[in-house]
PDB file of C-alpha atoms in Angstrom:
ATOM      1  CA  MET A   1      63.601  91.393 -38.875  1.00 38.00           C
ATOM      2  CA  SER A   2      62.237  88.205 -40.356  1.00 44.00           C
ATOM      3  CA  SER A   3      64.674  86.566 -42.674  1.00 60.00           C
ATOM      4  CA  ASP A   4      61.850  87.281 -45.239  1.00 60.00           C
ATOM      5  CA  SER A   5      62.130  91.045 -44.342  1.00 64.00           C
ATOM      6  CA  SER A   6      66.245  91.441 -44.643  1.00 86.00           C
ATOM      7  CA  LEU A   7      66.067  89.353 -47.550  1.00 88.00           C
ATOM      8  CA  SER A   8      63.756  91.580 -49.426  1.00 91.00           C
ATOM      9  CA  GLU A   9      65.276  94.801 -47.779  1.00 93.00           C
ATOM     10  CA  GLN A  10      68.864  93.292 -49.517  1.00 94.00           C
ATOM     11  CA  VAL A  11      68.041  92.847 -52.786  1.00 95.00           C
ATOM     12  CA  LYS A  12      65.527  96.265 -52.441  1.00 95.00           C
ATOM     13  CA  THR A  13      69.059  98.586 -51.653  1.00 95.00           C
ATOM     14  CA  ASN A  14      70.655  96.247 -54.166  1.00 96.00           C
ATOM     15  CA  LEU A  15      68.247  97.420 -56.731  1.00 96.00           C
ATOM     16  CA  SER A  16      68.017 100.865 -55.281  1.00 95.00           C
ATOM     17  CA  HIS A  17      72.270 101.821 -54.448  1.00 95.00           C
ATOM     18  CA  TYR A  18      73.754  99.733 -56.285  1.00 94.00           C
ATOM     19  CA  ASN A  19      71.870  99.300 -59.554  1.00 95.00           C
ATOM     20  CA  LEU A  20      70.107 102.929 -59.380  1.00 95.00           C
ATOM     21  CA  TRP A  21      66.583 101.711 -60.251  1.00 96.00           C
ATOM     22  CA  THR A  22      64.142 104.198 -59.143  1.00 96.00           C
ATOM     23  CA  ASP A  23      59.974 103.701 -57.313  1.00 95.00           C
ATOM     24  CA  VAL A  24      62.074 100.007 -55.627  1.00 96.00           C
ATOM     25  CA  GLN A  25      58.622  99.394 -53.295  1.00 94.00           C
ATOM     26  CA  GLU A  26      57.826  95.872 -51.158  1.00 93.00           C
ATOM     27  CA  HIS A  27      54.844  93.714 -52.187  1.00 91.00           C
ATOM     28  CA  PRO A  28      53.978  91.277 -49.686  1.00 86.00           C
ATOM     29  CA  ILE A  29      51.980  87.998 -50.529  1.00 84.00           C
ATOM     30  CA  LYS A  30      50.208  86.679 -47.566  1.00 77.00           C
ATOM     31  CA  ASP A  31      49.406  83.343 -49.217  1.00 76.00           C
ATOM     32  CA  LEU A  32      53.348  82.982 -50.450  1.00 73.00           C
ATOM     33  CA  SER A  33      54.648  84.421 -47.400  1.00 77.00           C
ATOM     34  CA  LEU A  34      57.225  86.098 -49.493  1.00 82.00           C
ATOM     35  CA  LYS A  35      57.485  89.475 -50.337  1.00 90.00           C
ATOM     36  CA  ILE A  36      57.357  90.411 -54.449  1.00 93.00           C
ATOM     37  CA  LEU A  37      59.842  93.771 -55.067  1.00 96.00           C
ATOM     38  CA  SER A  38      58.782  95.608 -57.826  1.00 95.00           C
ATOM     39  CA  GLY A  39      60.851  98.792 -60.087  1.00 96.00           C
ATOM     40  CA  ILE A  40      61.504 100.461 -62.736  1.00 96.00           C
ATOM     41  CA  PRO A  41      64.750 100.336 -63.995  1.00 96.00           C
ATOM     42  CA  PRO A  42      67.705 102.703 -64.993  1.00 94.00           C
ATOM     43  CA  SER A  43      67.426 101.503 -68.525  1.00 93.00           C
ATOM     44  CA  LYS A  44      65.751  98.630 -70.450  1.00 91.00           C
ATOM     45  CA  LEU A  45      66.957  95.271 -69.099  1.00 91.00           C
ATOM     46  CA  ASP A  46      66.058  93.539 -72.950  1.00 87.00           C
ATOM     47  CA  SER A  47      66.526  95.145 -75.770  1.00 84.00           C
ATOM     48  CA  ASN A  48      63.134  94.412 -76.703  1.00 83.00           C
ATOM     49  CA  ASP A  49      61.258  95.727 -73.455  1.00 86.00           C
ATOM     50  CA  ILE A  50      59.894  99.071 -72.967  1.00 87.00           C
ATOM     51  CA  GLU A  51      61.189 101.786 -71.479  1.00 88.00           C
ATOM     52  CA  ASN A  52      60.696 102.840 -67.593  1.00 89.00           C
ATOM     53  CA  GLN A  53      58.472  99.493 -67.552  1.00 90.00           C
ATOM     54  CA  ARG A  54      57.994  98.503 -64.028  1.00 92.00           C
ATOM     55  CA  GLU A  55      60.126  95.276 -63.149  1.00 95.00           C
ATOM     56  CA  TRP A  56      59.234  92.583 -60.612  1.00 95.00           C
ATOM     57  CA  ILE A  57      61.714  90.236 -59.182  1.00 97.00           C
ATOM     58  CA  ILE A  58      61.562  87.375 -56.307  1.00 95.00           C
ATOM     59  CA  PRO A  59      63.890  87.386 -53.629  1.00 93.00           C
ATOM     60  CA  LYS A  60      65.311  84.143 -52.762  1.00 90.00           C
ATOM     61  CA  PRO A  61      68.486  82.790 -51.079  1.00 89.00           C
ATOM     62  CA  MET A  62      70.539  80.839 -52.787  1.00 85.00           C
ATOM     63  CA  SER A  63      71.587  78.928 -50.346  1.00 76.00           C
ATOM     64  CA  HIS A  64      67.489  77.752 -50.490  1.00 60.00           C
ATOM     65  CA  LYS A  65      67.749  74.080 -49.824  1.00 59.00           C
ATOM     66  CA  ALA A  66      64.793  73.220 -51.733  1.00 59.00           C
ATOM     67  CA  ASN A  67      64.553  73.521 -55.319  1.00 78.00           C
ATOM     68  CA  LEU A  68      61.748  75.311 -56.853  1.00 83.00           C
ATOM     69  CA  THR A  69      58.944  73.842 -58.496  1.00 86.00           C
ATOM     70  CA  LEU A  70      57.153  75.337 -61.653  1.00 90.00           C
ATOM     71  CA  LYS A  71      54.272  74.970 -58.683  1.00 90.00           C
ATOM     72  CA  GLU A  72      55.774  78.027 -57.449  1.00 89.00           C
ATOM     73  CA  ILE A  73      56.750  80.320 -59.527  1.00 91.00           C
ATOM     74  CA  ASN A  74      53.548  80.162 -61.931  1.00 91.00           C
ATOM     75  CA  SER A  75      52.273  81.346 -57.567  1.00 91.00           C
ATOM     76  CA  TRP A  76      55.105  83.940 -58.862  1.00 91.00           C
ATOM     77  CA  PHE A  77      53.130  84.906 -61.895  1.00 92.00           C
ATOM     78  CA  VAL A  78      49.018  84.530 -60.145  1.00 89.00           C
ATOM     79  CA  SER A  79      50.506  86.597 -57.238  1.00 89.00           C
ATOM     80  CA  ILE A  80      51.704  89.595 -59.818  1.00 90.00           C
ATOM     81  CA  SER A  81      49.024  89.378 -62.211  1.00 88.00           C
ATOM     82  CA  ASP A  82      46.696  90.080 -58.989  1.00 85.00           C
ATOM     83  CA  LEU A  83      48.705  93.009 -58.017  1.00 85.00           C
ATOM     84  CA  VAL A  84      48.729  94.784 -61.208  1.00 81.00           C
ATOM     85  CA  GLU A  85      45.103  95.826 -60.817  1.00 71.00           C
ATOM     86  CA  SER A  86      44.480  98.047 -64.398  1.00 61.00           C
ATOM     87  CA  ASN A  87      44.862  95.052 -66.720  1.00 64.00           C
ATOM     88  CA  ASN A  88      44.758  91.674 -64.009  1.00 63.00           C
ATOM     89  CA  SER A  89      47.408  89.823 -67.100  1.00 81.00           C
ATOM     90  CA  ARG A  90      50.029  88.014 -66.320  1.00 86.00           C
ATOM     91  CA  PRO A  91      53.508  89.775 -66.678  1.00 89.00           C
ATOM     92  CA  LYS A  92      55.821  87.812 -69.357  1.00 90.00           C
ATOM     93  CA  ARG A  93      59.160  87.494 -66.856  1.00 92.00           C
ATOM     94  CA  VAL A  94      60.393  87.912 -63.423  1.00 95.00           C
ATOM     95  CA  THR A  95      63.722  88.549 -62.246  1.00 95.00           C
ATOM     96  CA  ILE A  96      64.462  85.812 -58.741  1.00 94.00           C
ATOM     97  CA  GLY A  97      66.704  87.678 -57.252  1.00 94.00           C
ATOM     98  CA  LEU A  98      69.571  85.050 -55.421  1.00 91.00           C
ATOM     99  CA  VAL A  99      71.452  86.630 -52.574  1.00 90.00           C
ATOM    100  CA  ASN A 100      74.062  83.952 -51.379  1.00 89.00           C
ATOM    101  CA  ASP A 101      75.778  84.371 -47.987  1.00 85.00           C
ATOM    102  CA  ASP A 102      78.755  87.182 -48.183  1.00 87.00           C
ATOM    103  CA  GLY A 103      75.931  89.193 -49.956  1.00 86.00           C
ATOM    104  CA  THR A 104      75.931  88.821 -53.423  1.00 91.00           C
ATOM    105  CA  VAL A 105      72.708  89.555 -55.321  1.00 94.00           C
ATOM    106  CA  VAL A 106      73.002  87.353 -58.800  1.00 94.00           C
ATOM    107  CA  TYR A 107      69.745  88.324 -61.322  1.00 95.00           C
ATOM    108  CA  TYR A 108      68.461  85.463 -63.642  1.00 93.00           C
ATOM    109  CA  PHE A 109      65.105  86.476 -66.027  1.00 92.00           C
ATOM    110  CA  ILE A 110      62.603  83.554 -65.197  1.00 93.00           C
ATOM    111  CA  HIS A 111      59.939  83.937 -68.605  1.00 92.00           C
ATOM    112  CA  ASP A 112      56.335  82.633 -68.169  1.00 89.00           C
ATOM    113  CA  GLY A 113      56.151  79.746 -71.051  1.00 84.00           C
ATOM    114  CA  VAL A 114      58.980  79.871 -73.556  1.00 84.00           C
ATOM    115  CA  VAL A 115      61.190  82.166 -74.876  1.00 82.00           C
ATOM    116  CA  LYS A 116      62.720  82.179 -78.342  1.00 80.00           C
ATOM    117  CA  PRO A 117      66.578  82.146 -77.564  1.00 81.00           C
ATOM    118  CA  ARG A 118      67.285  85.883 -79.352  1.00 75.00           C
ATOM    119  CA  GLN A 119      70.632  85.725 -81.841  1.00 74.00           C
ATOM    120  CA  ASN A 120      73.882  88.360 -80.709  1.00 65.00           C
TER     121      ASN A 120
END
């Protein structure tokens, strides 16, 4: 099993069994040598989200030596818009799933563009 397969399986298992997401799927992206995951969380991740909205997750190792570039992040949004055949539009955000050496997975939103901060 390649490290990318192992990484995506770890995040997929975490989403399905720990976070109780449904319909978690892997989408191999040949141009990026990357697997993008998608699934439906049990509840909205943000108050502005639509209920039962498909979310997109990018598995990455936390120990990854290279920094993320805007070009790489943009390629994720382009690849996802190519996967969504119905309207071919970019998602407003993706979630990066950072996997630590001990198996811990931490999730962060990465928005497509500038997002106005919300008040708590």
